[in-house]
Short mmCIF file of C-alpha atoms in Angstrom, two decimals:
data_model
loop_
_atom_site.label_atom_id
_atom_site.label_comp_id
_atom_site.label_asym_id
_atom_site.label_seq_id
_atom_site.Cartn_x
_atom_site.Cartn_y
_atom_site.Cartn_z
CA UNK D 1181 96.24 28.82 61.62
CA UNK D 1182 93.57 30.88 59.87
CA UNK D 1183 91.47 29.36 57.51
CA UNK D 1184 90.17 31.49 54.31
CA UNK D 1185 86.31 31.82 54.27
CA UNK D 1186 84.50 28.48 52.81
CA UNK D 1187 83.10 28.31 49.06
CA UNK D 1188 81.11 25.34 46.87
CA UNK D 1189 80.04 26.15 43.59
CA UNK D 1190 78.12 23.61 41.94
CA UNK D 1191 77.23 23.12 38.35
CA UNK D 1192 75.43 20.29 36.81
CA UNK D 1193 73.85 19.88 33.58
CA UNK D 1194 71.47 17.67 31.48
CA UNK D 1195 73.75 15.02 30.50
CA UNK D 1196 75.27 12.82 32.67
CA UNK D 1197 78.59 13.62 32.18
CA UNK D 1198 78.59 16.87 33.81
CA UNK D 1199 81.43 17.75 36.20
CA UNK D 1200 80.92 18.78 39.45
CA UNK D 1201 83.45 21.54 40.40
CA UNK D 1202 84.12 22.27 44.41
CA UNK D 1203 85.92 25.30 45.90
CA UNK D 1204 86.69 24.55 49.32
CA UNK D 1205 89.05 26.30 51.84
CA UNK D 1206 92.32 25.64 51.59
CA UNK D 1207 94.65 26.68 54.44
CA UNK D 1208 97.35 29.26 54.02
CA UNK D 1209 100.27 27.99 52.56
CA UNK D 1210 103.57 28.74 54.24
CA UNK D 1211 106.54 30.71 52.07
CA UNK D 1212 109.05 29.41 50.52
CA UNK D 1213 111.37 30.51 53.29
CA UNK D 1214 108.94 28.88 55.99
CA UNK D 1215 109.11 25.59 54.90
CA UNK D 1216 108.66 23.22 58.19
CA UNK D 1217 112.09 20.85 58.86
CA UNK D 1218 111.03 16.99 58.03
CA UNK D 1219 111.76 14.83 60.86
CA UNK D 1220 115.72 14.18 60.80
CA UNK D 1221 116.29 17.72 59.99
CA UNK D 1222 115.98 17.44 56.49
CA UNK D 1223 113.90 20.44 54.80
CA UNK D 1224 110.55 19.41 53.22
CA UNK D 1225 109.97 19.61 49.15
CA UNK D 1226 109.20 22.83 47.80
CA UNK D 1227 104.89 23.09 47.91
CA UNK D 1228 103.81 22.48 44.40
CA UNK D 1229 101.63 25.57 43.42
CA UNK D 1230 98.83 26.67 45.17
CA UNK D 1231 95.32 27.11 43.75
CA UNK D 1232 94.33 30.90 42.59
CA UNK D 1233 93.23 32.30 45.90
CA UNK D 1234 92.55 29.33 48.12
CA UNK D 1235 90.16 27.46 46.23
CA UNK D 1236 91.05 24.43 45.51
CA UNK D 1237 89.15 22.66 42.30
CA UNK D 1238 88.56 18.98 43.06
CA UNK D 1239 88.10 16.42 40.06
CA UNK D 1240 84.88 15.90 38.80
CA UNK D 1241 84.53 12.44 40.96
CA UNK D 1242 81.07 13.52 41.67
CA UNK D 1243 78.53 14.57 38.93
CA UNK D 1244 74.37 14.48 39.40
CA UNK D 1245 72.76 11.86 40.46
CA UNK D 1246 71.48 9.53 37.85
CA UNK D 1247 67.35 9.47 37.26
CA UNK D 1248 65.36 6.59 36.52
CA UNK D 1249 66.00 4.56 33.57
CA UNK D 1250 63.30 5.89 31.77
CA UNK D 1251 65.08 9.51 31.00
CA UNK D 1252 67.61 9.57 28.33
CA UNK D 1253 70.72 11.55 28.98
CA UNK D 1254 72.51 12.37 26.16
CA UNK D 1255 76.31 11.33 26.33
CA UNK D 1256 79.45 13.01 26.22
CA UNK D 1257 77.56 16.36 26.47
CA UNK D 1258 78.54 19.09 28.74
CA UNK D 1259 77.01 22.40 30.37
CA UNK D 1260 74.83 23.54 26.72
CA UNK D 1261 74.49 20.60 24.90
CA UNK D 1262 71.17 20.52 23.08
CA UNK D 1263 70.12 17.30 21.81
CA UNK D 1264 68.52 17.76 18.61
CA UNK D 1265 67.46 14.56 18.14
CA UNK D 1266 65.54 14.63 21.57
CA UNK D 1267 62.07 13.06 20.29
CA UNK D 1268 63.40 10.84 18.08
CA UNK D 1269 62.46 13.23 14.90
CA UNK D 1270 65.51 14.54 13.78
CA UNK D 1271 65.47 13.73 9.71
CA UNK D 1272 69.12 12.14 9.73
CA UNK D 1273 67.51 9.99 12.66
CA UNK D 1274 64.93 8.86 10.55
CA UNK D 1275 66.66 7.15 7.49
CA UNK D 1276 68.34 4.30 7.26
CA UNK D 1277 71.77 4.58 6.25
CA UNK D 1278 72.58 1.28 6.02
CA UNK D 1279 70.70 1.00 3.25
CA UNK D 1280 72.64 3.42 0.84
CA UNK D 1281 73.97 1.77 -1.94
CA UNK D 1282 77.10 2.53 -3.98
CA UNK D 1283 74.86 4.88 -6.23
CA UNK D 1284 72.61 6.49 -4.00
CA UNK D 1285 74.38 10.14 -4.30
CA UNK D 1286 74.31 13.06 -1.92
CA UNK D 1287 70.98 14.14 -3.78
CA UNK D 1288 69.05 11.30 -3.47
CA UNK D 1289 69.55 11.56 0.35
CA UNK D 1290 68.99 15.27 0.86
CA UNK D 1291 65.69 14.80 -0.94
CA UNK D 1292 64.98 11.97 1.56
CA UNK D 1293 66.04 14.63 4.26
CA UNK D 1294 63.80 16.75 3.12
CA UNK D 1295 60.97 14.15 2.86
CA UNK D 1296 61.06 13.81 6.77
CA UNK D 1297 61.61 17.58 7.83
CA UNK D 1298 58.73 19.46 9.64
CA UNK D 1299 57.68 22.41 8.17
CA UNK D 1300 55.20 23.73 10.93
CA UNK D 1301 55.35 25.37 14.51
CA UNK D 1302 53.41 23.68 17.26
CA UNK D 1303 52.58 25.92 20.00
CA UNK D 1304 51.49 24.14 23.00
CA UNK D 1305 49.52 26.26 25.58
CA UNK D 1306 49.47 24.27 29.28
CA UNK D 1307 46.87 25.58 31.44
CA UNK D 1308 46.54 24.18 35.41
CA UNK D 1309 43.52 23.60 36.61
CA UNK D 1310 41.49 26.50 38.65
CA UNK D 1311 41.46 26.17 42.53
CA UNK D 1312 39.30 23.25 43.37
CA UNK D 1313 37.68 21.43 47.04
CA UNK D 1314 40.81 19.93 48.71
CA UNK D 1315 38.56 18.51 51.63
CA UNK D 1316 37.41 15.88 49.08
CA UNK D 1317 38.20 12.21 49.61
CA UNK D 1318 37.52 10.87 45.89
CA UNK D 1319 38.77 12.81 43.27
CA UNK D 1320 35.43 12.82 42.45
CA UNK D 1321 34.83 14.98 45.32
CA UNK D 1322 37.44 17.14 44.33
CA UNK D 1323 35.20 19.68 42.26
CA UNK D 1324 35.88 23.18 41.57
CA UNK D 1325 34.87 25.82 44.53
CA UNK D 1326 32.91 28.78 43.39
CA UNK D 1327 37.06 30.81 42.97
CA UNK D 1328 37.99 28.02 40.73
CA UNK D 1329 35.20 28.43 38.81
CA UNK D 1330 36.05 32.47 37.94
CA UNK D 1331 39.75 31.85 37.29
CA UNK D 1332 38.83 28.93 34.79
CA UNK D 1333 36.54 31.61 33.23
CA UNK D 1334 39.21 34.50 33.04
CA UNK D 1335 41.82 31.63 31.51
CA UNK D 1336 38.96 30.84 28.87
CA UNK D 1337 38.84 34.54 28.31
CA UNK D 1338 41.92 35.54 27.70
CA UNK D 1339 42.75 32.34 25.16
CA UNK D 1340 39.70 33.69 23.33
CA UNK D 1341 41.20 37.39 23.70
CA UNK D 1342 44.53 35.91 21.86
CA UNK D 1343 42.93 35.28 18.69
CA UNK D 1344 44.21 32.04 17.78
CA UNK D 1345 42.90 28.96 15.78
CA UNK D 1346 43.03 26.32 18.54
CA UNK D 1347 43.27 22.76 16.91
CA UNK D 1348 42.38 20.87 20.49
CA UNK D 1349 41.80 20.53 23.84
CA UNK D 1350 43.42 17.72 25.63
CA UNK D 1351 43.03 17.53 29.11
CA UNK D 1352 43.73 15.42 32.40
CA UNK D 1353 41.08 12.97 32.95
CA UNK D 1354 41.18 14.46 36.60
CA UNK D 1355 37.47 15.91 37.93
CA UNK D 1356 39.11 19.32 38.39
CA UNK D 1357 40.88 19.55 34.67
CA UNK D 1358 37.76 17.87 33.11
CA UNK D 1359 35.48 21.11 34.63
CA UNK D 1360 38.10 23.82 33.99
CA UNK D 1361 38.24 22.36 30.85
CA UNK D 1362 34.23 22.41 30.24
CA UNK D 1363 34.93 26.08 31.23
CA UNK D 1364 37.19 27.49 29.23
CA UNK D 1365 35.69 25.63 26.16
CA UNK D 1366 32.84 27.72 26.16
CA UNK D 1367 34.75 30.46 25.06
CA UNK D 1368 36.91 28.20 22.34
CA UNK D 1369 33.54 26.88 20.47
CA UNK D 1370 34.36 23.94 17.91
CA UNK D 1371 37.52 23.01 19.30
CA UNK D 1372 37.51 19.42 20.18
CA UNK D 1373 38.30 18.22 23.70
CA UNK D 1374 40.26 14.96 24.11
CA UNK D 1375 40.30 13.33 27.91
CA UNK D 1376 43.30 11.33 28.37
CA UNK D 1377 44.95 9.44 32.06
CA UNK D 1378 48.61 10.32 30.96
CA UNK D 1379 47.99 14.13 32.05
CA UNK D 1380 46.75 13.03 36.00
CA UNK D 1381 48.45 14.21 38.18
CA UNK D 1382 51.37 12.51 39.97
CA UNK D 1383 54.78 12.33 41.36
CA UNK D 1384 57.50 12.84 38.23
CA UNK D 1385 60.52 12.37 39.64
CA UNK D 1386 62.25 12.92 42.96
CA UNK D 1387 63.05 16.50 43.14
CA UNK D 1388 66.43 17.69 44.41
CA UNK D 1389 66.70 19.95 46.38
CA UNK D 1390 64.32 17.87 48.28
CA UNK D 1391 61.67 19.22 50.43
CA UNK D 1392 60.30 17.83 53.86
CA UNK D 1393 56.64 18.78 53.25
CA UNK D 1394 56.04 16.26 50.26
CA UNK D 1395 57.69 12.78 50.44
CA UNK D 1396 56.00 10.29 48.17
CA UNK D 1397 56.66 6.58 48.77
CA UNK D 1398 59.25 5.72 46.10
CA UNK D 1399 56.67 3.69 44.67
CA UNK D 1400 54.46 6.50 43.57
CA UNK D 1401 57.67 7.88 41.64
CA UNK D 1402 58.17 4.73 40.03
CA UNK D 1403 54.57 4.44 39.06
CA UNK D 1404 53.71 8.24 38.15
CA UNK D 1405 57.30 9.17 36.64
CA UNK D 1406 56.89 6.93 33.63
CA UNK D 1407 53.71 7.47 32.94
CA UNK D 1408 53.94 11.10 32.90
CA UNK D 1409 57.18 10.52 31.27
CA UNK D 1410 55.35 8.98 28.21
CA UNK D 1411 52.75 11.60 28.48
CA UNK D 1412 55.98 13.66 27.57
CA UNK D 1413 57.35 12.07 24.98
CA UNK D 1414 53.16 11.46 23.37
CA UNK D 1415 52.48 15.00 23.32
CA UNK D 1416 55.70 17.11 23.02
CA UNK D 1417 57.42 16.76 19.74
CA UNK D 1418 58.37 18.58 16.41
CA UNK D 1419 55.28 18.79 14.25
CA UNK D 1420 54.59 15.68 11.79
CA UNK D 1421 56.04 16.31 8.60
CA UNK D 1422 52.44 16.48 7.17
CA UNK D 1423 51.43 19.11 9.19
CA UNK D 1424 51.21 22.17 6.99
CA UNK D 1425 50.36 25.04 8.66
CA UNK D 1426 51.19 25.78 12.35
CA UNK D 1427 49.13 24.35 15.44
CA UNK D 1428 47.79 26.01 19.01
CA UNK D 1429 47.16 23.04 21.38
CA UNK D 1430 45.96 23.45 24.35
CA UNK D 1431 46.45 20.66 27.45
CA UNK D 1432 44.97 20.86 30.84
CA UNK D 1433 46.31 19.03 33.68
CA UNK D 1434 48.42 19.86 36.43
CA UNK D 1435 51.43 21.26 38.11
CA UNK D 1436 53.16 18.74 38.41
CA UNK D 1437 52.87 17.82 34.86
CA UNK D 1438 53.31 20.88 33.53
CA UNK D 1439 56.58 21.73 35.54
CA UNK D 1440 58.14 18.01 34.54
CA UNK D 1441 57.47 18.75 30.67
CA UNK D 1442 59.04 22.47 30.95
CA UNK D 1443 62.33 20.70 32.43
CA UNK D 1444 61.99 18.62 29.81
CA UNK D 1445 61.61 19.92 26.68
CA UNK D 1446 64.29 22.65 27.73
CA UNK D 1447 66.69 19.61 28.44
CA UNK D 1448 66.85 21.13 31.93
CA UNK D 1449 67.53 18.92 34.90
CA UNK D 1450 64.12 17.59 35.22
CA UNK D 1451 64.70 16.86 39.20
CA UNK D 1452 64.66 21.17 39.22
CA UNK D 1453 60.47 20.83 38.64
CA UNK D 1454 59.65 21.32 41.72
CA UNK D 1455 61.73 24.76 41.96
CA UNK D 1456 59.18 26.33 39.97
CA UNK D 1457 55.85 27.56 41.39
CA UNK D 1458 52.30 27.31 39.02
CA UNK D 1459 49.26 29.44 39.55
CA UNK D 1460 46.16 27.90 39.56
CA UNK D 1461 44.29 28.72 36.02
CA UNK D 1462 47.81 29.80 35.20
CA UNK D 1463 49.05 29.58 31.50
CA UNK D 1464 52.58 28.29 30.42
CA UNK D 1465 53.44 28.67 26.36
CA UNK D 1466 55.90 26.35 24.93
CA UNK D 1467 56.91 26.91 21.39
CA UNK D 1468 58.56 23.92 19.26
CA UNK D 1469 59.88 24.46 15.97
CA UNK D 1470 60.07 22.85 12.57
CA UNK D 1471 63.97 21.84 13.73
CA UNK D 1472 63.16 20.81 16.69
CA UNK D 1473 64.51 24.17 18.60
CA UNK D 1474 62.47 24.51 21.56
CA UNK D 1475 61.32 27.79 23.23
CA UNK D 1476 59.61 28.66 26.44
CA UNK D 1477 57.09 32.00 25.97
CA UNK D 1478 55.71 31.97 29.70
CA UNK D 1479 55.59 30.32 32.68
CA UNK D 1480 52.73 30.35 34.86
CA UNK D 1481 51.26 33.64 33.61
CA UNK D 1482 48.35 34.95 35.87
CA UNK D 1483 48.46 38.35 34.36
CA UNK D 1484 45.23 38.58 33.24
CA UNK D 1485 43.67 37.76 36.34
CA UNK D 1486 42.56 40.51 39.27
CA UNK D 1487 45.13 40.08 42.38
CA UNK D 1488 42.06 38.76 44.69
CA UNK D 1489 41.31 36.22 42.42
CA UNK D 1490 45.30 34.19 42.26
CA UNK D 1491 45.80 31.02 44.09
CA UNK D 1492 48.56 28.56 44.20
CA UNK D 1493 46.31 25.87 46.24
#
């Protein structure tokens, strides 16, 4: 009996809930007419109906596999949910309800709405560091090579080229983010530079697919994934509601860290990070607004460097 060519089709999203749909080949099902005799002679039940074309859609049984306990999924969404109130800033979020009396009225509360909505843009520029001495034991030893060096100085160049007001600098306490930091700061004079450990680089979270030339101990996930997990949730957010005017931030760390936050602040799968590929020096443009409407500008842009000068390394 021929079998119909084989098919899987997968689709899972954010939230836990997601179904997992499988086509998989389905033999041909006999006519009507062909129906095989039962044992004792008796004819067998007419076939119930057949799935469109040989695919047969299986129950979602299976959906993706749950991440650590540390990532909130948002329930009962499905393919396109968007969690609005995904750092914990969303104005309804932030009042207590239980506290409205009999004559608190509906404009006493939207004027309490409106006392905790953000007004302002923050748009946060993630830079990876420039191409630095992998033969180094210590980070320490891990310095820039003379490459690095130019790429950090063509990054610095074309953030000064955008004509922005940068409020900060915050970087990776890492030796190579601390110099292309010292770099590109020469052309951004007056904007302070803030060193912090949450930006070092690490393991996030297992990726899937996985790969076989990177295997952390699970131990390293465990340690890394919540700490650059709260370097997440520390830095990306709506602006304060006393922010005024819109902010340009600017954090340099690493590729790891910056591919884990884009997952995350898109409310994409955030085991997909490692499907994504970061130039070194390279310059990724999140935009967050007032509502809490997240936006991605670019990813890993290397543009504005000369072709002989691009690593990956």
């Amino acid at each position: 009996m021929s079998f119909r060519r084989a098919l899987a089709l997968a689709a899972c999203g954010l939230a836990g809930g997601s179904a997992l749909f499988s086509a998989v080949a389905v033999s041909k099902q006999p006519a009507r007419g062909d129906a095989e005799p039962r044992p004792g002679g008796s004819a067998a039940a007419p076939p119930a109906p057949a799935a469109p074309q040989g695919l047969l859609l299986l129950p979602p049984a299976a959906s993706c596999p749950p991440g650590p306990g540390w990532i909130e999924r948002p329930a009962g969404g499905g393919g396109g949910f968007w969690d609005s109130n995904w750092d914990r800033r969303e104005p309804l979020a932030l009042i207590n309800l239980k506290k409205k009396n009999d004559e608190t009225g509906e404009e006493e509360l939207s004027s309490r709405l409106e006392h905790c909505r953000a007004r302002a843009t923050r748009h946060i520029f993630l830079i990876r560091h420039s191409q630095y001495n992998l033969d180094g034991r210590a980070d320490k030893d891990r310095t820039l090579t003379p490459l690095g060096r130019e790429q950090a100085e063509l990054t610095g160049h074309r953030l000064a080229s955008l004509g922005l007001k940068f409020n900060q600098i915050i970087h990776s306490s890492m030796t190579r983010a601390t110099e292309t930091t010292e770099i590109i700061s020469k052309y951004l004079p007056g904007v302070k530079k803030i060193s912090t450990d949450l930006l070092r680089e690490g393991a996030p979270i297992e990726p899937d697919p996985p790969v076989s030339h990177w295997k952390p101990e699970a131990v390293q996930y465990y340690e890394d994934g919540a700490r650059i997990e709260a370097a997440f949730r520390n830095f990306i957010h709506r602006a304060d509601v006393k922010q005024e005017e819109d902010s340009y931030e600017i954090f340099v760390c690493h590729a790891n860290v910056i591919r884990y936050i884009v997952c995350r602040a898109l409310q994409f799968p955030p085991e997909g990070w490692l499907r994504m590929s970061l130039n070194n020096g390279s310059i990724t443009h999140l935009v967050i607004r007032p509502n809490g409407r997240v936006a991605l500008r670019t990813l890993g842009d290397t543009g504005f460097m000369p072709p002989d000068k691009i690593t990956r390394t």
